[in-house]
Tab-separated table of C-alpha atoms and ligand atoms in Angstrom:
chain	number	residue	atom	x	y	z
A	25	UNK	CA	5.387	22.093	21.214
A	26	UNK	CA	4.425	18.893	22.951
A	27	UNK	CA	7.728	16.277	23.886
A	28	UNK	CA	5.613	13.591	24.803
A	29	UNK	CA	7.122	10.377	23.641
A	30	UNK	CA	5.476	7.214	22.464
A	31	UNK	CA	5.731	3.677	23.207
A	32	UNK	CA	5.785	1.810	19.500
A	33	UNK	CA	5.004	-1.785	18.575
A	34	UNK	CA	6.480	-2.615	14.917
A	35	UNK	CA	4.993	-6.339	14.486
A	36	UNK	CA	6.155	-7.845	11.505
A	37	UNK	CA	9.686	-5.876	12.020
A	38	UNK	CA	11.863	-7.913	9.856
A	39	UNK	CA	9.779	-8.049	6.965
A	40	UNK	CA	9.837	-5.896	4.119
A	41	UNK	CA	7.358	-3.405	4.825
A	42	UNK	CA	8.120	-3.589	8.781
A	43	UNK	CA	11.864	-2.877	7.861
A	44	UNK	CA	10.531	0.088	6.096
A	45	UNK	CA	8.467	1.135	8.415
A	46	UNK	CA	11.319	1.317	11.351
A	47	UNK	CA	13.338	3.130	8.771
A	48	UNK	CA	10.303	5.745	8.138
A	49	UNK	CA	9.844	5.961	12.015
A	50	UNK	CA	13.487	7.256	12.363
A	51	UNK	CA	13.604	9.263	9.530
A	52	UNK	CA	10.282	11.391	9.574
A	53	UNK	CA	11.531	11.802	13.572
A	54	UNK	CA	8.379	10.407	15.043
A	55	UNK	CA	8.454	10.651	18.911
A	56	UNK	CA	9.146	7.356	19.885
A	57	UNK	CA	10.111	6.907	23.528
A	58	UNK	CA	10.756	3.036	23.805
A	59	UNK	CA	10.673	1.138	20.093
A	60	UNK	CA	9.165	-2.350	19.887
A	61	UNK	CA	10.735	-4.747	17.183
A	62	UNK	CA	8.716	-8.058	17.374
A	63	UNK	CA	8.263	-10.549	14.512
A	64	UNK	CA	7.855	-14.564	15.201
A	65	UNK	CA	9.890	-17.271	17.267
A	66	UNK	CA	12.069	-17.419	13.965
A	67	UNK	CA	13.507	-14.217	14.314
A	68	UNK	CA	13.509	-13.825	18.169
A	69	UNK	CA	17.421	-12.689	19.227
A	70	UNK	CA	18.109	-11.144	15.478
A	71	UNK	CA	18.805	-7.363	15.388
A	72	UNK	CA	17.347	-4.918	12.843
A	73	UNK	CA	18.052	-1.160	12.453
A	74	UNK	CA	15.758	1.487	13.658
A	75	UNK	CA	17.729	4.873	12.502
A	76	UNK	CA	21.243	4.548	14.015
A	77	UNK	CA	20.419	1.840	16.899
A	78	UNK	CA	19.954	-1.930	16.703
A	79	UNK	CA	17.102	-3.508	17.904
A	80	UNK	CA	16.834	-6.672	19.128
A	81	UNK	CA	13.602	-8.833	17.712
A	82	UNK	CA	10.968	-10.249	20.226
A	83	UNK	CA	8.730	-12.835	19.992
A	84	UNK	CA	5.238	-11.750	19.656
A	85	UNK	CA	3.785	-14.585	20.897
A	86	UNK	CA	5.433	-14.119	24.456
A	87	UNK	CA	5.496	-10.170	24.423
A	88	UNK	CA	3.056	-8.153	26.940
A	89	UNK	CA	2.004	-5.361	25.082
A	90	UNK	CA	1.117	-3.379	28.175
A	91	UNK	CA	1.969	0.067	27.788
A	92	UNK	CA	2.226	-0.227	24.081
A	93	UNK	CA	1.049	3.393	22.467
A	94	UNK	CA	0.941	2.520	19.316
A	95	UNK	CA	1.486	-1.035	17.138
A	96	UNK	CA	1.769	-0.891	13.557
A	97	UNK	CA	1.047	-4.414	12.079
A	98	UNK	CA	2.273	-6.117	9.008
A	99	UNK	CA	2.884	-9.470	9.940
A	100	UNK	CA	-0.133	-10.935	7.507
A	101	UNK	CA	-4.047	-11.344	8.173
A	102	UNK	CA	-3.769	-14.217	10.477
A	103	UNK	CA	-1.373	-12.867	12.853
A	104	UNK	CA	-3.265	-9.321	13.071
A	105	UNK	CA	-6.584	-11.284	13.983
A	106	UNK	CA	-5.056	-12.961	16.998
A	107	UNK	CA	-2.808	-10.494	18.353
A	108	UNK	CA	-4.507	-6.826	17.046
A	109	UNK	CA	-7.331	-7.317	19.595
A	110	UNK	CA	-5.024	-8.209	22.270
A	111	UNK	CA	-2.792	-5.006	21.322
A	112	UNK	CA	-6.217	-2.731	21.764
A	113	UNK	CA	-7.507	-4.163	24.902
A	114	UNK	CA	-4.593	-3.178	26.492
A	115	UNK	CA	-4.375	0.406	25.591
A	116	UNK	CA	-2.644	0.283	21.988
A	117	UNK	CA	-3.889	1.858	18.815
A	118	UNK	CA	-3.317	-0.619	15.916
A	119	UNK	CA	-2.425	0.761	12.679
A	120	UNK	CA	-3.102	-2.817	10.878
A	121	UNK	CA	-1.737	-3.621	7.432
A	122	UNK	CA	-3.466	-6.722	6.756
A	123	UNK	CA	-6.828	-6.799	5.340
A	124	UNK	CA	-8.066	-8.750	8.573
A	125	UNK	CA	-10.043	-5.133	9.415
A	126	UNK	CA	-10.289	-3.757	6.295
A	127	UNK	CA	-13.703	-4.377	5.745
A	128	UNK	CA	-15.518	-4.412	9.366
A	129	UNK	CA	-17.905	-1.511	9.669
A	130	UNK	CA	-16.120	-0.284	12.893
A	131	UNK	CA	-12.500	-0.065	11.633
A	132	UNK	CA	-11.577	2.454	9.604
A	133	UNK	CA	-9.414	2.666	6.583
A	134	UNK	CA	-7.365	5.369	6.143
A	135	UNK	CA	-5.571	7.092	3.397
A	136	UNK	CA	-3.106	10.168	4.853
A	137	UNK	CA	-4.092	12.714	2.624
A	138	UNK	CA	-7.865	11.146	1.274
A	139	UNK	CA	-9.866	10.455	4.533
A	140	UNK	CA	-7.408	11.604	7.301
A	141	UNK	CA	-10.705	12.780	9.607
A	142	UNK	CA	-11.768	8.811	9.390
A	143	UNK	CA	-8.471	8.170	12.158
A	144	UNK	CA	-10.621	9.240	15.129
A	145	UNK	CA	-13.603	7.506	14.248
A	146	UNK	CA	-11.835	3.676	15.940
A	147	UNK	CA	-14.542	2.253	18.088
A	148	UNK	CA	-12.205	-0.928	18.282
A	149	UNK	CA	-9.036	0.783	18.474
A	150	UNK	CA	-7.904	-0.462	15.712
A	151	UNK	CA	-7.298	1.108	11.985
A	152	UNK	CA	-6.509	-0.470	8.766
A	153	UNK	CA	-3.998	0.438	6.163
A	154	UNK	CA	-5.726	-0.250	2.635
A	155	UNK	CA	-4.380	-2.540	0.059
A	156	UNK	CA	-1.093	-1.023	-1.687
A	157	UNK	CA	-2.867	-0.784	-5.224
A	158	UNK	CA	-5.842	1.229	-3.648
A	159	UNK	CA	-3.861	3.204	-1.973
A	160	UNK	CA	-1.668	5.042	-4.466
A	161	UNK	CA	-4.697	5.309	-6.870
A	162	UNK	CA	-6.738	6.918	-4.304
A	163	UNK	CA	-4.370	9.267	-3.738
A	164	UNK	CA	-3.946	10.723	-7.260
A	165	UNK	CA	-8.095	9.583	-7.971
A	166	UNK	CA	-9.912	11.220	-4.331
A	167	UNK	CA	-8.793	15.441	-5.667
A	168	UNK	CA	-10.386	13.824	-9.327
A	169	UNK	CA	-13.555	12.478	-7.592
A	170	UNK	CA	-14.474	15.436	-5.664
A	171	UNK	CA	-14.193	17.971	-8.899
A	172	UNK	CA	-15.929	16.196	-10.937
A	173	UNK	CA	-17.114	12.593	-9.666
A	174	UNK	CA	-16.316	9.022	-10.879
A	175	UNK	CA	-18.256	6.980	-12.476
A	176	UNK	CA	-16.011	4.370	-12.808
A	177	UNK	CA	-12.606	3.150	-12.992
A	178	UNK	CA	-11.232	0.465	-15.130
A	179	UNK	CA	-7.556	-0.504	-13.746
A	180	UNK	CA	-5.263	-2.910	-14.761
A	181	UNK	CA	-1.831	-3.152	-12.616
A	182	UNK	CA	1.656	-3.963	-12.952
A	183	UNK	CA	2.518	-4.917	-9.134
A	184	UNK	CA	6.086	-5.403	-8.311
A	185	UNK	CA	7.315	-8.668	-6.192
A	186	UNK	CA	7.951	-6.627	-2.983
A	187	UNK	CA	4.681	-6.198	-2.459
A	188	UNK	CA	4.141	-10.572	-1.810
A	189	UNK	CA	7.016	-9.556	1.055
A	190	UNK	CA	10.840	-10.833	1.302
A	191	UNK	CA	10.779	-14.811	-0.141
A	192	UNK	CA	9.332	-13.338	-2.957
A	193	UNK	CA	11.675	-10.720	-3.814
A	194	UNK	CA	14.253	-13.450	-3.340
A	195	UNK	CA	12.638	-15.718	-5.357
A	196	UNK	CA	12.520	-12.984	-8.762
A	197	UNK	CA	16.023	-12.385	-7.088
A	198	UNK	CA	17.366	-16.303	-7.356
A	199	UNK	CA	14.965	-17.416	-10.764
A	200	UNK	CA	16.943	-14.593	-12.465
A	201	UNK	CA	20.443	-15.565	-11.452
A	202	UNK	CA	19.603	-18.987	-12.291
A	203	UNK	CA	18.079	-18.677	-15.684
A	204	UNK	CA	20.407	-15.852	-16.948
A	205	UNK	CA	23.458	-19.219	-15.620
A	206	UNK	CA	21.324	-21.703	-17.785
A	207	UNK	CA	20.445	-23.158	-14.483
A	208	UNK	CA	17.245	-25.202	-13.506
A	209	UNK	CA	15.013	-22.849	-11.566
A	210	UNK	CA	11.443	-24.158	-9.848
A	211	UNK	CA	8.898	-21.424	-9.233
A	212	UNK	CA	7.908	-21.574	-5.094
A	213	UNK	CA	6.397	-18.231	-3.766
A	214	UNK	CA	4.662	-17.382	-7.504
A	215	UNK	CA	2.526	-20.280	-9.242
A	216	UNK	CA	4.284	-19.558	-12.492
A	217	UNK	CA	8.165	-18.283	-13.217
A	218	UNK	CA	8.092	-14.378	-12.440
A	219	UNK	CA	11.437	-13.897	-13.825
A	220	UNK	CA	11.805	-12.288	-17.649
A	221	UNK	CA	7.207	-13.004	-17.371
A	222	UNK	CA	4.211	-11.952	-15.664
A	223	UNK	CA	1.646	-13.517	-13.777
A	224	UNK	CA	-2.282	-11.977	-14.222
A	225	UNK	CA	-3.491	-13.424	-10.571
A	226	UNK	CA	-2.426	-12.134	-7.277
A	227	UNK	CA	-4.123	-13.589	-4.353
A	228	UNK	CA	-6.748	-16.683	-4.758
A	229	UNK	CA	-9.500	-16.690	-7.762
A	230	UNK	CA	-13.021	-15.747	-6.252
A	231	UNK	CA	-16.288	-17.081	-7.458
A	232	UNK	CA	-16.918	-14.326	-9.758
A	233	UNK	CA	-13.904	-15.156	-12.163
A	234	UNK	CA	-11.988	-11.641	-10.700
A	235	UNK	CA	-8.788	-12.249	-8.318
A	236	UNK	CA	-8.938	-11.334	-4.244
A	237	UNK	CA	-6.368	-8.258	-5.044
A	238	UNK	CA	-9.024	-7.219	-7.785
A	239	UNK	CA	-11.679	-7.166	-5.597
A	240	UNK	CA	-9.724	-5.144	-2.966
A	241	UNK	CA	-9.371	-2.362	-5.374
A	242	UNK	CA	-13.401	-2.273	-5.432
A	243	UNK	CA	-14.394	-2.691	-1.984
A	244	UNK	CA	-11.504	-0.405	-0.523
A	245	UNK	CA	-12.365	2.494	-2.980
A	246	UNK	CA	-15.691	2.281	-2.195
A	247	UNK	CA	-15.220	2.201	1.391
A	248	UNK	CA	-12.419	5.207	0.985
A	249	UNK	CA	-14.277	7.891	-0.846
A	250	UNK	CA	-17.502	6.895	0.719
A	251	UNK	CA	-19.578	6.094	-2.334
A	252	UNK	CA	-21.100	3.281	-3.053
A	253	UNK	CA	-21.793	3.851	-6.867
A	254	UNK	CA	-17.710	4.086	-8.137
A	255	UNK	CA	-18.230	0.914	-10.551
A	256	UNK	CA	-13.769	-0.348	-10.368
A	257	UNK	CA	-13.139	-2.807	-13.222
A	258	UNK	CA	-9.926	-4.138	-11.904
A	259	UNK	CA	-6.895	-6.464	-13.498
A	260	UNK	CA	-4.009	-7.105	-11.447
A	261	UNK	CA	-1.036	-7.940	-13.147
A	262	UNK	CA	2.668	-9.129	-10.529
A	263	UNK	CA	5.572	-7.782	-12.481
A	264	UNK	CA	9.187	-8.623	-12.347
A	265	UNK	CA	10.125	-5.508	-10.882
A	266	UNK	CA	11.443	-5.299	-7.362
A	267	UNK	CA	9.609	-2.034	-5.866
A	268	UNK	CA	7.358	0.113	-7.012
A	269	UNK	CA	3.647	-0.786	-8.518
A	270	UNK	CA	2.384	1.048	-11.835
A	271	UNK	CA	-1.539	0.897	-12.628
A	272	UNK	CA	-2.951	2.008	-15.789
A	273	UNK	CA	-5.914	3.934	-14.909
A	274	UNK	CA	-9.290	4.758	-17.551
A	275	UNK	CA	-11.697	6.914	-16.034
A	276	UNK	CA	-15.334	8.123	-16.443
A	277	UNK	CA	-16.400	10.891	-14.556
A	278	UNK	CA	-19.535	12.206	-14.056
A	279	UNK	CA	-19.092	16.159	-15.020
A	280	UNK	CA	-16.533	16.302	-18.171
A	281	UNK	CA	-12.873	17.071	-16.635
A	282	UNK	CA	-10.186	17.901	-19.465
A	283	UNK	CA	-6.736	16.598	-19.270
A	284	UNK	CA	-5.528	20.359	-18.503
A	285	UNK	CA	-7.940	20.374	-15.946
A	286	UNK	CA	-7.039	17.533	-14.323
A	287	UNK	CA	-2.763	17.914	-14.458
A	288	UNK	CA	-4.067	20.973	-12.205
A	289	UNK	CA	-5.547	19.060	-9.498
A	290	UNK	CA	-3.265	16.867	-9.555
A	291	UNK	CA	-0.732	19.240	-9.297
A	292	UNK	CA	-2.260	20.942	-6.447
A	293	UNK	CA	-2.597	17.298	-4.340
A	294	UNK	CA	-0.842	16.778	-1.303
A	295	UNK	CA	0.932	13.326	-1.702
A	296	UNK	CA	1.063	13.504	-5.733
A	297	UNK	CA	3.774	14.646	-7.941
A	298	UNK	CA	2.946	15.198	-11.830
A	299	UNK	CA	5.551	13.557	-14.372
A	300	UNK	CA	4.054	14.751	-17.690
A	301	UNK	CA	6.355	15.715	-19.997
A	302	UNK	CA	5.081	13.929	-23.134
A	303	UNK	CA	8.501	13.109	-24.320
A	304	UNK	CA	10.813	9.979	-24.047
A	305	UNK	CA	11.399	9.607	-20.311
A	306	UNK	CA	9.276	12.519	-19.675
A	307	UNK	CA	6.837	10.114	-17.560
A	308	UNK	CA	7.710	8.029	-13.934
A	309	UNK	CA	8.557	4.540	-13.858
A	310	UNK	CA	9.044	2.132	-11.100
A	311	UNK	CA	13.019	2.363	-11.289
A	312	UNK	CA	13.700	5.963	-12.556
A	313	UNK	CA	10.822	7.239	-9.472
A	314	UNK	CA	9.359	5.380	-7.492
A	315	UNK	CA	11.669	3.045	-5.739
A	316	UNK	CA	12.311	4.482	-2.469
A	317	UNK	CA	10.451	7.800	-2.542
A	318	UNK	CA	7.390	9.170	-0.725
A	319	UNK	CA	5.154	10.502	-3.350
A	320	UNK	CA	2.547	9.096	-6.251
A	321	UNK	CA	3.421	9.666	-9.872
A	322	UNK	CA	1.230	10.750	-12.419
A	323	UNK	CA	1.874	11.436	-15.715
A	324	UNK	CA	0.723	9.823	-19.575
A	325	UNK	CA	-2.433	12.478	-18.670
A	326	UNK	CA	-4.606	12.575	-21.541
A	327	UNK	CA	-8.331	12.719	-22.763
A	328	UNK	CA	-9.554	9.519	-23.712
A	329	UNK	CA	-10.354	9.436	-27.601
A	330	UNK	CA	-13.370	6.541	-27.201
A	331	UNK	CA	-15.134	8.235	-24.646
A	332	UNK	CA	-17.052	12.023	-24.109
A	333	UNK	CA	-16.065	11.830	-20.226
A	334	UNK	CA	-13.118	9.846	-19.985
A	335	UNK	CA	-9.778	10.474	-18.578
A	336	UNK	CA	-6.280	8.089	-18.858
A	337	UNK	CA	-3.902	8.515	-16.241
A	338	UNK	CA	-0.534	6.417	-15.565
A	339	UNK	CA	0.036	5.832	-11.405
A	340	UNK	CA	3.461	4.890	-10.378
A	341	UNK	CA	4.514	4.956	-6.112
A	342	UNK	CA	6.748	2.581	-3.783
A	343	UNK	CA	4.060	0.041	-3.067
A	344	UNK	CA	6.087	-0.444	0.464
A	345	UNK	CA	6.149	3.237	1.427
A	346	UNK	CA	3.394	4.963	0.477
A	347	UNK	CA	1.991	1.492	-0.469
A	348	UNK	CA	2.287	0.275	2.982
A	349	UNK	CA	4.557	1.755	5.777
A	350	UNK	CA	4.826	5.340	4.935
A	351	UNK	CA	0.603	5.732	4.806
A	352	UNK	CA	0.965	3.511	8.619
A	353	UNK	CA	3.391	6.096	9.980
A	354	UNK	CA	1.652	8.836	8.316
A	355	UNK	CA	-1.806	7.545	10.016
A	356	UNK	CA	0.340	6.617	13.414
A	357	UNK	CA	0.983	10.810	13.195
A	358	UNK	CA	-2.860	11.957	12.633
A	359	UNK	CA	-3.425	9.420	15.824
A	360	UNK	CA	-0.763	11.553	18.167
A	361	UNK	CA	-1.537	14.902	16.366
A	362	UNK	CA	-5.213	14.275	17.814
A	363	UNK	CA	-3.546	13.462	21.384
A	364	UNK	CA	-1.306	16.619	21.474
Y	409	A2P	P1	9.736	-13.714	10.774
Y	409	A2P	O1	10.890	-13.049	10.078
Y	409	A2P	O2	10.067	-14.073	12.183
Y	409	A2P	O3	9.129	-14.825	9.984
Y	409	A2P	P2	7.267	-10.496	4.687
Y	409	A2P	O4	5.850	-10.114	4.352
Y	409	A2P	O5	8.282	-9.535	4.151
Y	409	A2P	O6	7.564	-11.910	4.358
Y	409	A2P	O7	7.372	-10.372	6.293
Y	409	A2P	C1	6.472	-10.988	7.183
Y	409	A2P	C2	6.754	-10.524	8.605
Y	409	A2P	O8	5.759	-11.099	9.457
Y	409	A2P	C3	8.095	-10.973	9.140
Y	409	A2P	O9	8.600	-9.990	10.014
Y	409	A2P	C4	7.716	-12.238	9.908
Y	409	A2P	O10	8.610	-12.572	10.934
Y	409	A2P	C5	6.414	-11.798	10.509
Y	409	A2P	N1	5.621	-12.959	10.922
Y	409	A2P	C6	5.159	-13.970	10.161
Y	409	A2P	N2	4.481	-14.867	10.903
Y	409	A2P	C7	4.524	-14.426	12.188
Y	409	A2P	C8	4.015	-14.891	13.433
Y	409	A2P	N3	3.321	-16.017	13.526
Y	409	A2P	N4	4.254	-14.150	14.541
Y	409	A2P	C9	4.951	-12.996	14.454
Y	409	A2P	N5	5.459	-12.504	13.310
Y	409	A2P	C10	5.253	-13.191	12.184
């Protein structure tokens, strides 16, 4: 076995899904020599764990990423289209969070277990981490769409706060305190009140009436599983719920795929873990799974009764791990597993 050590960039470190991502790092023992925490001028001198040490933040803005291995990303799209480039020119791989990449023809997008084979193909040195909603239904959908094919997905989403990072999990956090103390509470981060409601728009309104978030769920299936003819009829829905994202998923597929049928795929999929007990509780939810654990949920399995080909599925995962830093890491292992 190879001991070579790696010199990691974690930009974005005290944010949610960079804190996660140091935590991952440690725990899944990946073979970091020398651990970059860098985030903006804000947070320069602050310390955040990685494992058992404390790291002391850097500014990105003054940091020389010379010798940098590897930089995971998740300081937003602005910040990964200044510094990402600068990252790769000097040597780095960037494992990019932000949909900056996402859609350029010569950046990848990976999912771990759906497209791992895509990692090597980085003419810019840089890959992109899909969209948290995409990624956990690609993950139970891509063993569905090679038995039997999709012909399209409608979607709708119940998105916890975590995912619109820290100052909004504070502000579910603070409009809950104050409302359940009969105090006056202003919404900031959200354009409505999130606490006790729900909001159907994450990310700006396009032209074509759907939301930004909805049309990430088409383009980065498409681009994921290769085929241009998945039709995704998306709604995306921000819950109150801290962490963890649920979609409700109707299929069509091409080739008729019974529910039985499909629990065994599922089953069988790395990354997935079947909750499908048909009973009260017997399913996951964002608090009773998700939360803090690695793997995609699926249960409420079943046949759907207004159409020949059609299949319901319910999709629950930690839309910051698996969502986010846990697919980075995952991806920042393919990249070394190739090097060893
Ligand atoms: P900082 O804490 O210094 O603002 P979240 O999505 O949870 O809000 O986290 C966003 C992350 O991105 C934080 O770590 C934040 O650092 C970082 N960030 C935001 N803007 C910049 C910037 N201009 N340069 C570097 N890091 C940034």
């Amino acid at each position: 076995m190879s001991s070579k050590t790696y010199t990691v960039a974690v930009v974005g470190a005290t944010g949610a899904v960079g804190e996660a991502m140091l935590s991952i790092l440690a725990e899944r023992k990946f073979p970091v020599g020398t651990l970059h925490a860098l985030a903006s001028e804000r947070s320069a001198g602050e310390k955040v764990a990685f494992g058992s040490q404390k790291l002391v933040v850097q500014d990105l803005a003054t940091f020389d990423p010379a010798g940098v291995d590897i930089a995971l990303f998740s300081a937003g799209g602005s910040v990964s289209k200044e510094y990402a480039p600068r990252f790769a020119a000097a040597g780095a791989v960037v494992i990019d969070n932000s949909s900056a990449f996402r859609y350029d023809d010569d950046v990848p997008l990976v999912v771990a277990e759906v497209n791992p084979e895509q990692v090597a193909n980085r003419p810019r040195g840089i890959i992109a981490n899909p969209n948290c909603s995409t990624m956990q239904m690609l993950v139970a959908l891509a063993p569905i769409h090679r038995a039997a094919g999709i012909e399209r997905i409608n979607v709708a989403t119940y998105q916890s706060v975590s995912g619109a990072g820290r100052t909004a999990m504070e502000e579910l956090g603070r409009q809950t305190a104050a409302m359940l103390n009969f105090q006056p509470h202003e919404p900031a981060k959200f354009p409505v009140q999130i606490a006790f409601n729900l909001i159907p728009q994450i990310d700006e309104f396009m032209d074509n009436g759907y939301t930004r978030e909805e049309m990430k769920l088409v383009w980065e299936t498409r681009k994921i599983l290769g085929d241009d003819a998945i039709q995704v009829n998306p709604t995306a829905v921000r819950v109150p719920v801290f962490f963890g994202h649920s979609e409700a998923v109707h299929l069509e597929t091409r080739r008729k795929l019974t529910a039985g049928e499909a629990r065994e795929l599922l089953e069988a999929a790395p990354g997935v873990e079947v909750v499908d007990e048909r009973e009260p509780g017997g399913y996951p939810t964002p608090v009773t799974h998700a939360a803090g654990a690695d793997p995609v949920y699926v249960g409420r399995i079943r046949e759907d009764l207004s159409h020949p080909r059609g299949l319901d599925l319910w999709i629950v995962a930690d839309n910051i791990r698996k969502g986010a830093a846990l697919n980075a890491v995952q991806v920042a292992e393919l990249v070394v597993k190739a090097r060893s």
